[in-house]
Coordinates of C-alpha atoms in Angstrom, one line a residue:
E852 CA 34.9 7.5 36.0
F853 CA 32.0 6.7 34.2
L854 CA 31.7 10.2 32.9
R855 CA 35.1 10.3 31.5
T856 CA 34.7 7.0 29.6
V857 CA 31.3 8.4 28.1
R858 CA 32.9 11.5 27.1
A859 CA 35.7 9.6 25.4
D860 CA 33.1 8.5 22.6
Y861 CA 30.1 10.7 23.1
P862 CA 31.4 14.3 23.8
N863 CA 27.8 15.7 23.4
L864 CA 25.6 13.2 25.1
P865 CA 23.7 14.7 28.0
F866 CA 25.1 13.5 31.4
I867 CA 23.8 14.5 34.7
I868 CA 25.6 13.9 37.9
L869 CA 23.5 13.3 41.1
A870 CA 25.6 13.4 44.4
N871 CA 24.2 12.6 47.8
E872 CA 26.2 15.3 49.4
E873 CA 27.0 18.8 48.2
S874 CA 30.8 19.5 47.4
E875 CA 32.1 22.5 45.5
S876 CA 35.1 20.5 44.5
M877 CA 33.0 17.6 43.2
A878 CA 30.9 19.9 41.3
S879 CA 33.9 21.7 39.7
E880 CA 35.5 18.5 38.8
A881 CA 32.4 17.0 37.1
I882 CA 31.7 20.3 35.3
S883 CA 35.4 20.3 34.1
A884 CA 35.0 16.7 32.9
G885 CA 32.3 17.5 30.8
A886 CA 29.0 16.9 32.9
T887 CA 25.9 18.6 31.4
D888 CA 24.7 19.2 34.8
Y889 CA 25.3 18.4 38.5
H890 CA 22.6 18.2 41.4
R891 CA 22.5 17.1 44.9
W892 CA 20.3 14.1 45.6
D893 CA 17.6 13.8 48.1
E894 CA 14.3 12.2 48.4
S895 CA 11.9 15.1 48.2
E896 CA 9.2 15.1 45.3
D897 CA 11.0 18.4 44.2
T898 CA 14.2 16.5 43.4
Y899 CA 12.4 14.1 41.3
E900 CA 10.3 16.8 39.4
L901 CA 13.4 18.8 38.7
L902 CA 15.4 15.9 37.2
A903 CA 12.6 14.7 35.1
N904 CA 12.2 18.3 33.7
R905 CA 16.1 18.6 33.3
I906 CA 16.3 15.3 31.5
E907 CA 13.4 16.1 29.1
G908 CA 15.1 19.6 28.5
F909 CA 18.6 18.2 27.9
V910 CA 17.4 15.5 25.7
E911 CA 15.2 17.8 23.5
H912 CA 18.2 20.2 23.2
Y913 CA 20.3 17.3 22.3
R914 CA 18.1 16.1 19.6
S915 CA 17.7 19.7 18.2
Q916 CA 21.6 20.1 18.0
Q917 CA 21.7 16.7 16.3
E918 CA 19.1 17.8 13.6
R919 CA 21.0 21.2 13.1
D920 CA 24.3 19.3 12.8
R921 CA 22.8 17.3 10.2
V922 CA 21.4 20.5 8.3
Y923 CA 24.8 22.2 8.5
Q924 CA 26.5 19.0 7.4
A925 CA 24.3 18.9 4.2
L926 CA 25.0 22.6 3.7
E927 CA 28.6 22.4 4.1
T928 CA 28.7 19.3 1.5
A929 CA 26.5 21.0 -1.1
T930 CA 27.9 21.8 -4.6
E931 CA 25.9 25.1 -4.5
G932 CA 27.0 28.2 -2.5
I933 CA 24.5 28.7 0.2
G934 CA 24.3 31.7 2.4
L935 CA 22.0 33.3 5.1
I936 CA 21.5 37.0 5.3
D937 CA 19.9 38.9 8.1
D938 CA 17.5 41.6 7.7
D939 CA 20.3 44.2 7.7
G940 CA 21.9 42.6 4.6
E941 CA 24.7 41.1 6.3
Y942 CA 26.1 37.5 6.0
I943 CA 25.2 35.4 9.2
Y944 CA 26.0 32.1 7.6
L945 CA 27.6 30.9 4.3
N946 CA 29.4 27.6 3.4
E947 CA 32.7 27.1 2.1
T948 CA 31.6 26.7 -1.5
Y949 CA 29.7 30.2 -1.4
A950 CA 32.8 32.0 -0.3
E951 CA 35.2 30.1 -2.6
L952 CA 33.0 31.3 -5.6
Y953 CA 34.1 35.0 -4.8
G954 CA 37.6 34.0 -3.7
Y955 CA 37.2 34.7 -0.1
D956 CA 37.7 32.8 3.1
R957 CA 34.4 32.1 4.7
N958 CA 35.3 34.2 7.9
E959 CA 36.0 37.3 5.9
L960 CA 32.5 37.5 4.8
I961 CA 30.7 36.7 8.1
G962 CA 29.1 40.3 9.1
E963 CA 29.8 41.8 5.9
H964 CA 27.2 43.3 3.8
W965 CA 26.1 41.3 0.4
E966 CA 27.0 44.5 -1.5
R967 CA 30.8 43.6 -1.1
L968 CA 30.1 40.7 -3.7
Y969 CA 28.6 42.8 -6.3
P970 CA 29.7 45.6 -8.9
D971 CA 28.0 49.0 -8.1
D972 CA 25.6 48.6 -11.0
E973 CA 24.5 45.3 -10.2
A974 CA 23.9 46.2 -6.5
T975 CA 21.7 49.0 -7.9
R976 CA 19.9 46.4 -10.0
F977 CA 19.3 44.5 -6.7
H978 CA 17.9 47.4 -4.9
E979 CA 15.7 48.6 -7.5
N980 CA 14.4 45.4 -9.2
I981 CA 15.3 42.2 -7.5
L982 CA 14.7 42.9 -3.8
P983 CA 11.2 44.5 -4.2
Q984 CA 10.2 41.5 -6.1
L985 CA 11.9 39.2 -3.6
H986 CA 9.8 41.1 -0.7
E987 CA 6.6 40.8 -2.7
E988 CA 6.6 37.3 -4.0
G989 CA 8.8 35.7 -1.4
S990 CA 11.3 34.4 -3.6
W991 CA 13.4 35.5 -6.9
S992 CA 15.7 33.4 -9.3
G993 CA 17.6 34.4 -12.2
Q994 CA 21.0 35.4 -13.5
S995 CA 23.1 38.1 -12.0
S996 CA 26.8 39.3 -12.1
G997 CA 29.0 38.6 -9.1
Q998 CA 32.4 40.0 -8.3
R999 CA 35.5 38.1 -7.0
V1000 CA 38.1 39.4 -4.7
T1001 CA 40.3 40.1 -7.7
G1002 CA 37.7 42.6 -9.0
E1003 CA 36.8 40.1 -11.9
T1004 CA 33.1 39.5 -12.6
F1005 CA 31.3 36.4 -13.4
P1006 CA 28.0 35.1 -14.5
E1007 CA 25.9 33.4 -11.5
E1008 CA 22.6 31.8 -11.4
L1009 CA 21.0 33.1 -7.9
S1010 CA 18.0 32.0 -6.2
L1011 CA 16.7 34.0 -3.3
T1012 CA 14.1 33.1 -0.6
Q1013 CA 12.5 35.6 1.8
L1014 CA 12.5 34.3 5.5
A1015 CA 10.0 35.7 8.2
S1016 CA 12.8 37.4 10.0
G1017 CA 13.1 39.9 7.2
G1018 CA 16.4 38.4 6.0
H1019 CA 16.7 35.8 3.1
V1020 CA 18.5 32.5 1.9
C1021 CA 20.8 32.6 -1.1
V1022 CA 21.6 29.8 -3.3
V1023 CA 24.4 30.6 -6.0
R1024 CA 26.1 28.7 -8.7
D1025 CA 28.9 29.9 -11.0
V1026 CA 27.6 29.5 -14.5
S1027 CA 30.7 30.9 -16.5
K1028 CA 31.3 27.7 -18.3
Q1029 CA 27.8 27.5 -19.3
V1030 CA 27.6 31.0 -20.6
E1031 CA 30.8 30.4 -22.6
R1032 CA 29.7 27.2 -24.1
K1033 CA 26.4 29.0 -25.0
R1034 CA 28.4 32.0 -26.5
Q1035 CA 30.8 29.4 -28.5
F1036 CA 27.5 27.6 -29.9
E1037 CA 25.9 31.0 -31.1
T1038 CA 29.0 32.0 -32.6
L1039 CA 29.3 28.7 -34.4
A1040 CA 25.4 28.7 -35.1
D1041 CA 25.5 32.5 -36.5
N1042 CA 28.2 31.4 -39.0
L1043 CA 26.5 28.3 -40.6
Q1044 CA 25.2 28.4 -43.9
G1045 CA 21.6 27.6 -42.9
M1046 CA 19.5 28.0 -39.9
V1047 CA 19.7 26.4 -36.5
Y1048 CA 16.1 26.7 -34.8
R1049 CA 13.9 25.6 -32.0
A1050 CA 10.1 25.9 -32.5
E1051 CA 7.2 25.5 -30.4
N1052 CA 5.3 22.4 -31.1
A1053 CA 2.3 24.2 -32.4
A1054 CA 0.5 24.3 -35.6
E1055 CA 2.1 27.7 -36.2
W1056 CA 5.7 26.5 -35.6
A1057 CA 6.4 29.7 -33.5
V1058 CA 10.3 30.0 -33.5
E1059 CA 11.8 30.2 -29.9
F1060 CA 15.4 31.0 -31.2
A1061 CA 17.2 30.7 -34.4
H1062 CA 20.8 31.3 -35.4
G1063 CA 22.6 31.2 -39.1
N1064 CA 22.7 33.2 -42.2
I1065 CA 19.0 33.7 -41.8
E1066 CA 18.7 37.2 -43.6
E1067 CA 20.8 36.4 -46.3
F1068 CA 19.1 33.0 -46.8
L1069 CA 15.4 34.1 -46.4
G1070 CA 15.3 38.0 -46.2
Y1071 CA 14.1 37.6 -42.7
T1072 CA 15.7 38.7 -39.6
T1073 CA 16.3 36.6 -36.4
A1074 CA 14.1 39.3 -34.5
D1075 CA 11.3 38.6 -37.1
L1076 CA 11.1 34.9 -36.3
E1077 CA 11.7 35.1 -32.6
A1078 CA 9.3 37.8 -32.1
H1079 CA 6.7 35.6 -34.1
R1080 CA 6.3 38.7 -36.7
I1081 CA 7.0 35.7 -38.8
N1082 CA 6.1 32.0 -38.2
W1083 CA 7.8 29.2 -39.8
A1084 CA 4.6 27.8 -41.2
E1085 CA 4.1 30.8 -43.1
V1086 CA 7.6 30.6 -44.5
I1087 CA 6.8 26.9 -45.8
H1088 CA 5.2 26.8 -49.3
P1089 CA 1.5 26.7 -49.1
D1090 CA 1.5 23.3 -51.2
D1091 CA 3.9 21.7 -48.6
R1092 CA 2.8 22.8 -45.3
E1093 CA 0.4 20.0 -44.4
Q1094 CA 2.7 17.2 -45.5
V1095 CA 5.7 18.8 -43.9
W1096 CA 3.6 19.2 -40.7
D1097 CA 2.4 15.6 -40.7
E1098 CA 5.7 14.0 -41.3
V1099 CA 7.4 16.0 -38.7
Q1100 CA 4.6 15.1 -36.1
Q1101 CA 4.9 11.5 -36.8
A1102 CA 8.6 11.5 -36.3
V1103 CA 8.7 13.5 -33.2
Q1104 CA 5.9 11.4 -31.7
A1105 CA 7.6 8.3 -32.4
S1106 CA 10.9 9.9 -31.0
E1107 CA 12.7 9.6 -34.2
R1108 CA 14.8 12.0 -36.0
F1109 CA 13.2 13.4 -39.3
E1110 CA 14.8 14.7 -42.5
I1111 CA 12.4 16.2 -44.9
T1112 CA 13.4 18.5 -48.2
Y1113 CA 10.3 20.8 -49.0
R1114 CA 9.8 24.3 -50.4
V1115 CA 9.9 27.6 -48.8
V1116 CA 9.0 31.2 -49.9
D1117 CA 11.5 33.9 -49.0
A1118 CA 10.8 37.6 -48.1
N1119 CA 11.0 38.6 -51.8
G1120 CA 8.5 35.9 -52.8
D1121 CA 10.9 33.7 -54.2
T1122 CA 10.8 29.8 -53.9
K1123 CA 13.7 27.9 -52.7
W1124 CA 14.1 24.1 -51.6
V1125 CA 15.4 23.3 -48.1
T1126 CA 16.3 20.2 -46.3
D1127 CA 15.1 20.2 -42.6
R1128 CA 16.8 17.7 -40.1
G1129 CA 15.5 17.6 -36.6
H1130 CA 13.9 15.9 -33.8
G1131 CA 11.5 16.5 -31.0
V1132 CA 12.1 17.8 -27.5
K1133 CA 9.9 16.2 -24.9
D1134 CA 8.9 17.5 -21.2
D1135 CA 9.0 15.4 -18.2
T1136 CA 5.6 14.0 -18.8
G1137 CA 6.7 12.7 -22.4
A1138 CA 4.8 15.4 -24.3
V1139 CA 6.6 17.0 -27.2
R1140 CA 7.1 20.6 -26.2
A1141 CA 9.4 21.7 -29.1
V1142 CA 11.3 20.8 -32.2
D1143 CA 14.9 21.3 -32.8
G1144 CA 16.2 21.5 -36.2
L1145 CA 18.8 22.4 -39.0
I1146 CA 17.5 23.9 -42.1
T1147 CA 20.0 24.2 -45.2
D1148 CA 19.3 25.6 -48.6
V1149 CA 19.5 22.8 -51.2
T1150 CA 18.1 24.8 -54.0

């Protein structure tokens, strides 16, 4: 009676029944009602020792199960897809988010090889480049191309962590929208009458990326700037460099936007006037790591 009452609210709580006489029918009824264990009671020391060991064992198992349940609950509610692959490359666990990214039901992928979710050329890339790096360094992260059940491919952000067992943990996120927004931005920026840029916050103003009608505007290619064959400081007219640098530094250190008009020298040696509007980009420590700006020809 007590067992049934407990089980109504606590289905997994360890519960041991001790009976002072052995009865197969009572033991069967107890196990059917959900008893964790059943023992015949007597006054011997062995009984006490056995009972103590069983209690410790069941409590440890119960607490471990609670911890596993908390972990699985966290995995199930995660916004990222999380999967566990064994040393044969087959899925032994994945949350619903992971399966939904590829258009599958979770049970369809348990026991399946990870190659099922990637086009052939991407699977080859994994075998030749990504997995060797994972085995050597213990982790890998980057962008890859997944394949949905429909055959459609999509860009994904993937993190892999090697396990001691030989398998690995996968954390995946669909970045289709981010990639599309980036593509739209680059299309817009490449058609600007001017130059959108990010420059490292160093005296040479090494350009990290640039978009716009740069070649028409300055005679330099985007590749020249991004490969640092040409640094922006070299493009600024020598008579203006120091003043421009000082004004930009003062503005970004004060977390203010800047707007400066100055001269540049293009690839043909001609002088042009430009207006540079931008702001500083700070890292987590508050230090300025880069400058973002838009430069337009105002000659």
